[in-house]
Amino acid sequence: MTETAFRIGGDLEVQRLGFGAMRLPTEPGTARENGLSVARRAVELGITLIDTAHMYGGGANEELLAEALHPYPENLLITTKVGITRPDPSADWQLDGRPASLREQVEQGLRRLRVERIELLQLHRIDPETPLADQLGALRDLRDAGKIGRIGLSEVTVDELAQARDIVEIASVQNRYNLLDREHEPVLTACEAAGIAFLPWRPVVWGDSGANAEVLAVAAELEATPTQVALAWLLAHSPVVLPIPGTARTDHLEENAAAGGVRPTPAHLEILDRLAAPE
């Protein structure tokens, strides 16, 4: 039976099917009101893991979530990411893992999310211009100071994960991964062996799974949508996988959340497993 919950870092329990907030509109007006409604509906549906980042609107996404959900329910985890910045609104985003910059981004995240501690803080990308020990050392210092609870990584290789774990405890990894794109299967395998949460981004292939005949056939047998099949496969594929599908529409959110109740049979999983052989 597929477990519905997971303890990140061994102690922080969340429901495995989360929500990615990246697509929520933050500009003033009707679109923003819709974004607030979608975030609130996610919590109403029992979602306890919401993913955001400093990069999403330069902090505007964090502010939107705080406006929608603060004071937060006791069981809600909002995880954010740092390590990508831009000097000013007209500049391009760039990797920035300098310790001083990471510390400032964390402080901004604390203010925007209206919390004293970020329970899971992920390094959005490793900055090749800054020694990894300096990047993770800065986050470790912030953890030791009580500003963050646990440290995660995003878009890393197996070797980078191993190097990081030699420096500090790693609680999560957020890599691109889905039913039809399993490039990072070795990273998932490493996470499973170590009990590290694996948060796949782009988990539903942005509709591509709906064009696949095998997925359509499985969906029909399960009386589910192709998107729900893609999410149900992720939940069944590994106990450390915590999908974070994102949307700005309430109907899509509700469709995604209902995937937790879809139960592919072993025969269905065998069909789906064959769709994309690991790289």
PDB file of C-alpha atoms in Angstrom:
ATOM      1  CA  MET A   1       0.000   0.000   0.000  1.00  0.00           C
ATOM      2  CA  THR A   2       1.300   3.446  -0.902  1.00  0.00           C
ATOM      3  CA  GLU A   3       2.145   5.542   2.150  1.00  0.00           C
ATOM      4  CA  THR A   4       0.492   8.967   2.118  1.00  0.00           C
ATOM      5  CA  ALA A   5       2.919  10.722   4.469  1.00  0.00           C
ATOM      6  CA  PHE A   6       6.687  11.180   4.721  1.00  0.00           C
ATOM      7  CA  ARG A   7       8.977  12.557   7.425  1.00  0.00           C
ATOM      8  CA  ILE A   8      11.453  15.007   5.886  1.00  0.00           C
ATOM      9  CA  GLY A   9      14.746  14.812   7.716  1.00  0.00           C
ATOM     10  CA  GLY A  10      13.275  11.955   9.714  1.00  0.00           C
ATOM     11  CA  ASP A  11      10.990  14.145  11.801  1.00  0.00           C
ATOM     12  CA  LEU A  12       9.048  16.724   9.751  1.00  0.00           C
ATOM     13  CA  GLU A  13       5.884  14.944   8.614  1.00  0.00           C
ATOM     14  CA  VAL A  14       4.025  16.106   5.502  1.00  0.00           C
ATOM     15  CA  GLN A  15       1.484  14.605   3.153  1.00  0.00           C
ATOM     16  CA  ARG A  16       3.431  13.310   0.162  1.00  0.00           C
ATOM     17  CA  LEU A  17       1.347  15.058  -2.473  1.00  0.00           C
ATOM     18  CA  GLY A  18       2.266  18.747  -2.242  1.00  0.00           C
ATOM     19  CA  PHE A  19       1.736  21.951  -4.200  1.00  0.00           C
ATOM     20  CA  GLY A  20       4.154  24.059  -6.239  1.00  0.00           C
ATOM     21  CA  ALA A  21       3.274  27.754  -5.915  1.00  0.00           C
ATOM     22  CA  MET A  22       5.471  29.033  -8.751  1.00  0.00           C
ATOM     23  CA  ARG A  23       2.575  29.660 -11.172  1.00  0.00           C
ATOM     24  CA  LEU A  24       0.427  31.674  -8.787  1.00  0.00           C
ATOM     25  CA  PRO A  25      -0.018  35.224 -10.162  1.00  0.00           C
ATOM     26  CA  THR A  26       1.234  37.947  -7.843  1.00  0.00           C
ATOM     27  CA  GLU A  27       0.337  41.130  -9.734  1.00  0.00           C
ATOM     28  CA  PRO A  28      -2.446  43.276  -8.177  1.00  0.00           C
ATOM     29  CA  GLY A  29      -6.052  42.747  -9.165  1.00  0.00           C
ATOM     30  CA  THR A  30      -8.286  39.807 -10.010  1.00  0.00           C
ATOM     31  CA  ALA A  31      -5.394  37.501 -10.902  1.00  0.00           C
ATOM     32  CA  ARG A  32      -3.812  37.979  -7.480  1.00  0.00           C
ATOM     33  CA  GLU A  33      -7.119  37.341  -5.725  1.00  0.00           C
ATOM     34  CA  ASN A  34      -7.343  34.101  -7.678  1.00  0.00           C
ATOM     35  CA  GLY A  35      -3.820  33.193  -6.590  1.00  0.00           C
ATOM     36  CA  LEU A  36      -4.748  33.752  -2.962  1.00  0.00           C
ATOM     37  CA  SER A  37      -7.827  31.563  -3.399  1.00  0.00           C
ATOM     38  CA  VAL A  38      -5.845  28.732  -4.978  1.00  0.00           C
ATOM     39  CA  ALA A  39      -3.299  28.762  -2.133  1.00  0.00           C
ATOM     40  CA  ARG A  40      -6.075  28.645   0.459  1.00  0.00           C
ATOM     41  CA  ARG A  41      -7.854  25.869  -1.393  1.00  0.00           C
ATOM     42  CA  ALA A  42      -4.660  23.803  -1.368  1.00  0.00           C
ATOM     43  CA  VAL A  43      -4.668  23.844   2.423  1.00  0.00           C
ATOM     44  CA  GLU A  44      -8.398  23.082   2.525  1.00  0.00           C
ATOM     45  CA  LEU A  45      -7.697  19.987   0.428  1.00  0.00           C
ATOM     46  CA  GLY A  46      -5.258  18.702   3.065  1.00  0.00           C
ATOM     47  CA  ILE A  47      -2.015  19.660   1.323  1.00  0.00           C
ATOM     48  CA  THR A  48       0.696  20.261   3.919  1.00  0.00           C
ATOM     49  CA  LEU A  49       3.734  20.890   1.670  1.00  0.00           C
ATOM     50  CA  ILE A  50       3.934  24.058  -0.436  1.00  0.00           C
ATOM     51  CA  ASP A  51       7.023  24.910  -2.482  1.00  0.00           C
ATOM     52  CA  THR A  52       8.136  28.433  -3.374  1.00  0.00           C
ATOM     53  CA  ALA A  53      11.430  30.275  -4.015  1.00  0.00           C
ATOM     54  CA  HIS A  54      13.168  33.628  -3.818  1.00  0.00           C
ATOM     55  CA  MET A  55      13.328  33.547  -7.613  1.00  0.00           C
ATOM     56  CA  TYR A  56       9.557  33.336  -8.043  1.00  0.00           C
ATOM     57  CA  GLY A  57       8.749  36.985  -8.549  1.00  0.00           C
ATOM     58  CA  GLY A  58      11.788  38.097  -6.582  1.00  0.00           C
ATOM     59  CA  GLY A  59      10.037  37.178  -3.351  1.00  0.00           C
ATOM     60  CA  ALA A  60       6.529  38.168  -4.468  1.00  0.00           C
ATOM     61  CA  ASN A  61       5.446  34.520  -4.428  1.00  0.00           C
ATOM     62  CA  GLU A  62       6.555  34.179  -0.810  1.00  0.00           C
ATOM     63  CA  GLU A  63       4.606  37.326   0.070  1.00  0.00           C
ATOM     64  CA  LEU A  64       1.499  35.996  -1.670  1.00  0.00           C
ATOM     65  CA  LEU A  65       1.609  32.770   0.340  1.00  0.00           C
ATOM     66  CA  ALA A  66       2.000  34.716   3.580  1.00  0.00           C
ATOM     67  CA  GLU A  67      -0.945  36.925   2.691  1.00  0.00           C
ATOM     68  CA  ALA A  68      -3.065  33.890   1.842  1.00  0.00           C
ATOM     69  CA  LEU A  69      -2.135  31.570   4.684  1.00  0.00           C
ATOM     70  CA  HIS A  70      -0.561  33.400   7.637  1.00  0.00           C
ATOM     71  CA  PRO A  71      -0.970  32.572  10.471  1.00  0.00           C
ATOM     72  CA  TYR A  72      -0.097  29.162   9.155  1.00  0.00           C
ATOM     73  CA  PRO A  73      -1.778  25.905  10.195  1.00  0.00           C
ATOM     74  CA  GLU A  74       0.478  23.991  12.568  1.00  0.00           C
ATOM     75  CA  ASN A  75       1.040  21.135  10.112  1.00  0.00           C
ATOM     76  CA  LEU A  76       1.821  23.284   7.042  1.00  0.00           C
ATOM     77  CA  LEU A  77       5.351  23.333   5.628  1.00  0.00           C
ATOM     78  CA  ILE A  78       6.255  26.119   3.222  1.00  0.00           C
ATOM     79  CA  THR A  79       9.657  25.379   1.768  1.00  0.00           C
ATOM     80  CA  THR A  80      11.557  28.049  -0.142  1.00  0.00           C
ATOM     81  CA  LYS A  81      14.758  28.191  -2.152  1.00  0.00           C
ATOM     82  CA  VAL A  82      17.710  30.585  -2.380  1.00  0.00           C
ATOM     83  CA  GLY A  83      20.765  30.846  -4.600  1.00  0.00           C
ATOM     84  CA  ILE A  84      19.426  32.621  -7.697  1.00  0.00           C
ATOM     85  CA  THR A  85      19.266  36.421  -7.673  1.00  0.00           C
ATOM     86  CA  ARG A  86      19.323  39.458  -9.935  1.00  0.00           C
ATOM     87  CA  PRO A  87      20.980  42.797  -9.183  1.00  0.00           C
ATOM     88  CA  ASP A  88      17.853  44.768 -10.150  1.00  0.00           C
ATOM     89  CA  PRO A  89      14.406  44.069 -11.703  1.00  0.00           C
ATOM     90  CA  SER A  90      15.687  44.735 -15.234  1.00  0.00           C
ATOM     91  CA  ALA A  91      18.626  42.319 -14.963  1.00  0.00           C
ATOM     92  CA  ASP A  92      18.698  38.609 -15.751  1.00  0.00           C
ATOM     93  CA  TRP A  93      18.524  36.043 -12.985  1.00  0.00           C
ATOM     94  CA  GLN A  94      21.903  34.552 -12.138  1.00  0.00           C
ATOM     95  CA  LEU A  95      23.370  31.934  -9.831  1.00  0.00           C
ATOM     96  CA  ASP A  96      24.571  33.517  -6.616  1.00  0.00           C
ATOM     97  CA  GLY A  97      25.795  31.212  -3.885  1.00  0.00           C
ATOM     98  CA  ARG A  98      28.034  33.697  -2.108  1.00  0.00           C
ATOM     99  CA  PRO A  99      27.564  33.264   1.650  1.00  0.00           C
ATOM    100  CA  ALA A 100      26.612  36.909   2.199  1.00  0.00           C
ATOM    101  CA  SER A 101      24.022  36.716  -0.569  1.00  0.00           C
ATOM    102  CA  LEU A 102      22.557  33.466   0.741  1.00  0.00           C
ATOM    103  CA  ARG A 103      22.275  34.939   4.225  1.00  0.00           C
ATOM    104  CA  GLU A 104      20.478  38.014   2.862  1.00  0.00           C
ATOM    105  CA  GLN A 105      18.088  35.899   0.784  1.00  0.00           C
ATOM    106  CA  VAL A 106      17.221  33.824   3.833  1.00  0.00           C
ATOM    107  CA  GLU A 107      16.593  36.950   5.894  1.00  0.00           C
ATOM    108  CA  GLN A 108      14.323  38.269   3.136  1.00  0.00           C
ATOM    109  CA  GLY A 109      12.494  34.948   3.030  1.00  0.00           C
ATOM    110  CA  LEU A 110      11.932  35.044   6.778  1.00  0.00           C
ATOM    111  CA  ARG A 111      10.436  38.525   6.521  1.00  0.00           C
ATOM    112  CA  ARG A 112       8.268  37.762   3.495  1.00  0.00           C
ATOM    113  CA  LEU A 113       6.952  34.494   4.879  1.00  0.00           C
ATOM    114  CA  ARG A 114       6.502  36.115   8.319  1.00  0.00           C
ATOM    115  CA  VAL A 115       8.288  33.345  10.169  1.00  0.00           C
ATOM    116  CA  GLU A 116      11.242  33.143  12.534  1.00  0.00           C
ATOM    117  CA  ARG A 117      12.483  29.883  11.041  1.00  0.00           C
ATOM    118  CA  ILE A 118      12.238  28.277   7.592  1.00  0.00           C
ATOM    119  CA  GLU A 119      11.777  24.589   8.323  1.00  0.00           C
ATOM    120  CA  LEU A 120      13.151  23.450   4.947  1.00  0.00           C
ATOM    121  CA  LEU A 121      15.448  25.733   2.961  1.00  0.00           C
ATOM    122  CA  GLN A 122      16.735  24.465  -0.391  1.00  0.00           C
ATOM    123  CA  LEU A 123      19.675  25.672  -2.437  1.00  0.00           C
ATOM    124  CA  HIS A 124      18.019  26.429  -5.780  1.00  0.00           C
ATOM    125  CA  ARG A 125      21.157  25.683  -7.784  1.00  0.00           C
ATOM    126  CA  ILE A 126      24.803  25.099  -6.927  1.00  0.00           C
ATOM    127  CA  ASP A 127      26.846  28.139  -7.926  1.00  0.00           C
ATOM    128  CA  PRO A 128      29.995  26.888  -9.723  1.00  0.00           C
ATOM    129  CA  GLU A 129      31.758  30.181  -8.962  1.00  0.00           C
ATOM    130  CA  THR A 130      31.544  29.644  -5.190  1.00  0.00           C
ATOM    131  CA  PRO A 131      33.040  26.653  -3.346  1.00  0.00           C
ATOM    132  CA  LEU A 132      30.291  24.227  -2.364  1.00  0.00           C
ATOM    133  CA  ALA A 133      31.652  24.140   1.183  1.00  0.00           C
ATOM    134  CA  ASP A 134      31.137  27.910   1.426  1.00  0.00           C
ATOM    135  CA  GLN A 135      27.563  27.723   0.118  1.00  0.00           C
ATOM    136  CA  LEU A 136      26.502  24.885   2.371  1.00  0.00           C
ATOM    137  CA  GLY A 137      28.584  26.216   5.244  1.00  0.00           C
ATOM    138  CA  ALA A 138      26.570  29.433   5.171  1.00  0.00           C
ATOM    139  CA  LEU A 139      23.318  27.473   5.258  1.00  0.00           C
ATOM    140  CA  ARG A 140      24.652  25.253   8.038  1.00  0.00           C
ATOM    141  CA  ASP A 141      25.492  28.355  10.071  1.00  0.00           C
ATOM    142  CA  LEU A 142      21.961  29.665   9.537  1.00  0.00           C
ATOM    143  CA  ARG A 143      20.599  26.310  10.634  1.00  0.00           C
ATOM    144  CA  ASP A 144      22.759  26.343  13.742  1.00  0.00           C
ATOM    145  CA  ALA A 145      21.517  29.871  14.465  1.00  0.00           C
ATOM    146  CA  GLY A 146      17.915  28.659  14.297  1.00  0.00           C
ATOM    147  CA  LYS A 147      17.016  30.559  11.121  1.00  0.00           C
ATOM    148  CA  ILE A 148      16.402  27.374   9.112  1.00  0.00           C
ATOM    149  CA  GLY A 149      15.525  23.865  10.187  1.00  0.00           C
ATOM    150  CA  ARG A 150      16.722  21.581   7.411  1.00  0.00           C
ATOM    151  CA  ILE A 151      18.785  21.971   4.238  1.00  0.00           C
ATOM    152  CA  GLY A 152      17.911  20.716   0.770  1.00  0.00           C
ATOM    153  CA  LEU A 153      19.349  20.877  -2.745  1.00  0.00           C
ATOM    154  CA  SER A 154      17.910  21.308  -6.237  1.00  0.00           C
ATOM    155  CA  GLU A 155      19.057  20.039  -9.634  1.00  0.00           C
ATOM    156  CA  VAL A 156      22.041  18.043  -8.434  1.00  0.00           C
ATOM    157  CA  THR A 157      23.858  14.952  -9.628  1.00  0.00           C
ATOM    158  CA  VAL A 158      24.622  11.861  -7.572  1.00  0.00           C
ATOM    159  CA  ASP A 159      28.209  13.080  -7.104  1.00  0.00           C
ATOM    160  CA  GLU A 160      27.093  16.556  -6.030  1.00  0.00           C
ATOM    161  CA  LEU A 161      24.680  15.061  -3.531  1.00  0.00           C
ATOM    162  CA  ALA A 162      27.460  12.901  -2.101  1.00  0.00           C
ATOM    163  CA  GLN A 163      29.803  15.891  -1.846  1.00  0.00           C
ATOM    164  CA  ALA A 164      27.102  17.927  -0.136  1.00  0.00           C
ATOM    165  CA  ARG A 165      26.376  15.185   2.379  1.00  0.00           C
ATOM    166  CA  ASP A 166      30.052  15.206   3.373  1.00  0.00           C
ATOM    167  CA  ILE A 167      29.580  18.853   4.391  1.00  0.00           C
ATOM    168  CA  VAL A 168      26.125  18.944   5.981  1.00  0.00           C
ATOM    169  CA  GLU A 169      23.033  16.803   6.463  1.00  0.00           C
ATOM    170  CA  ILE A 170      20.771  16.964   3.403  1.00  0.00           C
ATOM    171  CA  ALA A 171      17.033  16.518   3.969  1.00  0.00           C
ATOM    172  CA  SER A 172      15.682  16.904   0.429  1.00  0.00           C
ATOM    173  CA  VAL A 173      16.510  17.044  -3.259  1.00  0.00           C
ATOM    174  CA  GLN A 174      14.365  18.814  -5.856  1.00  0.00           C
ATOM    175  CA  ASN A 175      15.163  17.656  -9.399  1.00  0.00           C
ATOM    176  CA  ARG A 176      13.196  17.565 -12.647  1.00  0.00           C
ATOM    177  CA  TYR A 177      11.544  14.154 -12.887  1.00  0.00           C
ATOM    178  CA  ASN A 178       8.310  12.636 -14.140  1.00  0.00           C
ATOM    179  CA  LEU A 179       6.735   9.611 -15.796  1.00  0.00           C
ATOM    180  CA  LEU A 180       8.271  10.387 -19.195  1.00  0.00           C
ATOM    181  CA  ASP A 181      11.519  12.059 -18.057  1.00  0.00           C
ATOM    182  CA  ARG A 182      13.652   9.970 -15.736  1.00  0.00           C
ATOM    183  CA  GLU A 183      17.079  11.448 -16.358  1.00  0.00           C
ATOM    184  CA  HIS A 184      17.581  11.790 -12.607  1.00  0.00           C
ATOM    185  CA  GLU A 185      16.621   8.228 -11.698  1.00  0.00           C
ATOM    186  CA  PRO A 186      20.114   7.638 -10.217  1.00  0.00           C
ATOM    187  CA  VAL A 187      19.620  10.656  -7.939  1.00  0.00           C
ATOM    188  CA  LEU A 188      16.245   9.324  -6.829  1.00  0.00           C
ATOM    189  CA  THR A 189      17.869   5.952  -6.114  1.00  0.00           C
ATOM    190  CA  ALA A 190      20.518   7.662  -3.973  1.00  0.00           C
ATOM    191  CA  CYS A 191      17.844   9.614  -2.113  1.00  0.00           C
ATOM    192  CA  GLU A 192      15.829   6.480  -1.455  1.00  0.00           C
ATOM    193  CA  ALA A 193      18.888   4.691  -0.077  1.00  0.00           C
ATOM    194  CA  ALA A 194      19.560   7.592   2.300  1.00  0.00           C
ATOM    195  CA  GLY A 195      15.951   8.350   3.240  1.00  0.00           C
ATOM    196  CA  ILE A 196      16.159  11.795   1.621  1.00  0.00           C
ATOM    197  CA  ALA A 197      12.940  13.382   0.351  1.00  0.00           C
ATOM    198  CA  PHE A 198      12.838  13.709  -3.448  1.00  0.00           C
ATOM    199  CA  LEU A 199      10.626  16.543  -4.705  1.00  0.00           C
ATOM    200  CA  PRO A 200      10.175  16.198  -8.474  1.00  0.00           C
ATOM    201  CA  TRP A 201       9.481  19.436 -10.268  1.00  0.00           C
ATOM    202  CA  ARG A 202       7.552  19.356 -13.557  1.00  0.00           C
ATOM    203  CA  PRO A 203       5.955  16.146 -12.198  1.00  0.00           C
ATOM    204  CA  VAL A 204       3.058  15.948 -14.659  1.00  0.00           C
ATOM    205  CA  VAL A 205       4.933  16.606 -17.921  1.00  0.00           C
ATOM    206  CA  TRP A 206       2.793  19.691 -18.621  1.00  0.00           C
ATOM    207  CA  GLY A 207       0.153  17.612 -20.375  1.00  0.00           C
ATOM    208  CA  ASP A 208       2.473  15.448 -22.481  1.00  0.00           C
ATOM    209  CA  SER A 209       1.380  12.309 -20.643  1.00  0.00           C
ATOM    210  CA  GLY A 210      -2.145  12.894 -21.963  1.00  0.00           C
ATOM    211  CA  ALA A 211      -0.915  12.302 -25.511  1.00  0.00           C
ATOM    212  CA  ASN A 212       0.512   8.880 -24.629  1.00  0.00           C
ATOM    213  CA  ALA A 213      -1.683   5.946 -25.614  1.00  0.00           C
ATOM    214  CA  GLU A 214      -0.549   3.739 -22.723  1.00  0.00           C
ATOM    215  CA  VAL A 215      -1.249   6.483 -20.176  1.00  0.00           C
ATOM    216  CA  LEU A 216      -4.669   7.121 -21.711  1.00  0.00           C
ATOM    217  CA  ALA A 217      -5.506   3.420 -21.511  1.00  0.00           C
ATOM    218  CA  VAL A 218      -4.453   3.182 -17.861  1.00  0.00           C
ATOM    219  CA  ALA A 219      -6.373   6.360 -17.059  1.00  0.00           C
ATOM    220  CA  ALA A 220      -9.517   4.942 -18.632  1.00  0.00           C
ATOM    221  CA  GLU A 221      -9.256   1.727 -16.617  1.00  0.00           C
ATOM    222  CA  LEU A 222      -8.730   3.675 -13.383  1.00  0.00           C
ATOM    223  CA  GLU A 223     -11.427   6.238 -14.229  1.00  0.00           C
ATOM    224  CA  ALA A 224      -8.809   8.936 -13.732  1.00  0.00           C
ATOM    225  CA  THR A 225      -7.186  11.653 -15.836  1.00  0.00           C
ATOM    226  CA  PRO A 226      -3.732  11.250 -17.435  1.00  0.00           C
ATOM    227  CA  THR A 227      -2.413  13.869 -15.010  1.00  0.00           C
ATOM    228  CA  GLN A 228      -3.712  11.875 -12.066  1.00  0.00           C
ATOM    229  CA  VAL A 229      -2.123   8.721 -13.457  1.00  0.00           C
ATOM    230  CA  ALA A 230       1.239  10.499 -13.778  1.00  0.00           C
ATOM    231  CA  LEU A 231       1.051  11.663 -10.162  1.00  0.00           C
ATOM    232  CA  ALA A 232      -0.185   8.307  -8.870  1.00  0.00           C
ATOM    233  CA  TRP A 233       2.742   6.613 -10.629  1.00  0.00           C
ATOM    234  CA  LEU A 234       5.182   8.943  -8.879  1.00  0.00           C
ATOM    235  CA  LEU A 235       3.658   8.170  -5.482  1.00  0.00           C
ATOM    236  CA  ALA A 236       3.860   4.431  -6.163  1.00  0.00           C
ATOM    237  CA  HIS A 237       7.329   4.524  -7.741  1.00  0.00           C
ATOM    238  CA  SER A 238       9.277   5.383  -4.593  1.00  0.00           C
ATOM    239  CA  PRO A 239       8.283   6.084  -0.970  1.00  0.00           C
ATOM    240  CA  VAL A 240      10.585   9.136  -0.829  1.00  0.00           C
ATOM    241  CA  VAL A 241       8.929  10.930  -3.767  1.00  0.00           C
ATOM    242  CA  LEU A 242       6.922  14.040  -2.821  1.00  0.00           C
ATOM    243  CA  PRO A 243       5.387  15.475  -6.017  1.00  0.00           C
ATOM    244  CA  ILE A 244       4.704  19.228  -6.051  1.00  0.00           C
ATOM    245  CA  PRO A 245       2.452  19.848  -9.078  1.00  0.00           C
ATOM    246  CA  GLY A 246       1.774  23.531  -9.650  1.00  0.00           C
ATOM    247  CA  THR A 247      -1.181  25.381 -11.112  1.00  0.00           C
ATOM    248  CA  ALA A 248      -2.986  28.706 -10.947  1.00  0.00           C
ATOM    249  CA  ARG A 249      -6.413  27.090 -11.415  1.00  0.00           C
ATOM    250  CA  THR A 250      -8.595  25.670  -8.682  1.00  0.00           C
ATOM    251  CA  ASP A 251     -10.016  22.924 -10.903  1.00  0.00           C
ATOM    252  CA  HIS A 252      -6.527  21.715 -11.813  1.00  0.00           C
ATOM    253  CA  LEU A 253      -5.512  21.868  -8.144  1.00  0.00           C
ATOM    254  CA  GLU A 254      -8.458  19.716  -7.178  1.00  0.00           C
ATOM    255  CA  GLU A 255      -7.673  17.281  -9.998  1.00  0.00           C
ATOM    256  CA  ASN A 256      -4.080  17.009  -8.786  1.00  0.00           C
ATOM    257  CA  ALA A 257      -5.063  16.552  -5.152  1.00  0.00           C
ATOM    258  CA  ALA A 258      -7.468  13.757  -6.078  1.00  0.00           C
ATOM    259  CA  ALA A 259      -4.551  11.801  -7.575  1.00  0.00           C
ATOM    260  CA  GLY A 260      -3.713  10.691  -4.058  1.00  0.00           C
ATOM    261  CA  GLY A 261      -6.756   8.446  -4.197  1.00  0.00           C
ATOM    262  CA  VAL A 262      -5.830   6.800  -7.518  1.00  0.00           C
ATOM    263  CA  ARG A 263      -4.423   3.316  -7.003  1.00  0.00           C
ATOM    264  CA  PRO A 264      -2.692   1.781 -10.036  1.00  0.00           C
ATOM    265  CA  THR A 265      -2.495  -2.005  -9.937  1.00  0.00           C
ATOM    266  CA  PRO A 266       0.829  -3.832 -10.335  1.00  0.00           C
ATOM    267  CA  ALA A 267      -0.139  -4.461 -13.969  1.00  0.00           C
ATOM    268  CA  HIS A 268      -0.735  -0.743 -14.517  1.00  0.00           C
ATOM    269  CA  LEU A 269       2.588   0.121 -12.885  1.00  0.00           C
ATOM    270  CA  GLU A 270       4.408  -2.367 -15.106  1.00  0.00           C
ATOM    271  CA  ILE A 271       2.979  -0.650 -18.187  1.00  0.00           C
ATOM    272  CA  LEU A 272       3.901   2.796 -16.893  1.00  0.00           C
ATOM    273  CA  ASP A 273       7.374   1.732 -15.769  1.00  0.00           C
ATOM    274  CA  ARG A 274       8.213   0.766 -19.349  1.00  0.00           C
ATOM    275  CA  LEU A 275       7.352   4.178 -20.807  1.00  0.00           C
ATOM    276  CA  ALA A 276      10.718   5.802 -20.129  1.00  0.00           C
ATOM    277  CA  ALA A 277      13.715   3.690 -19.333  1.00  0.00           C
ATOM    278  CA  PRO A 278      16.103   5.330 -16.835  1.00  0.00           C
ATOM    279  CA  GLU A 279      18.968   7.228 -18.481  1.00  0.00           C
TER     280      GLU A 279
END
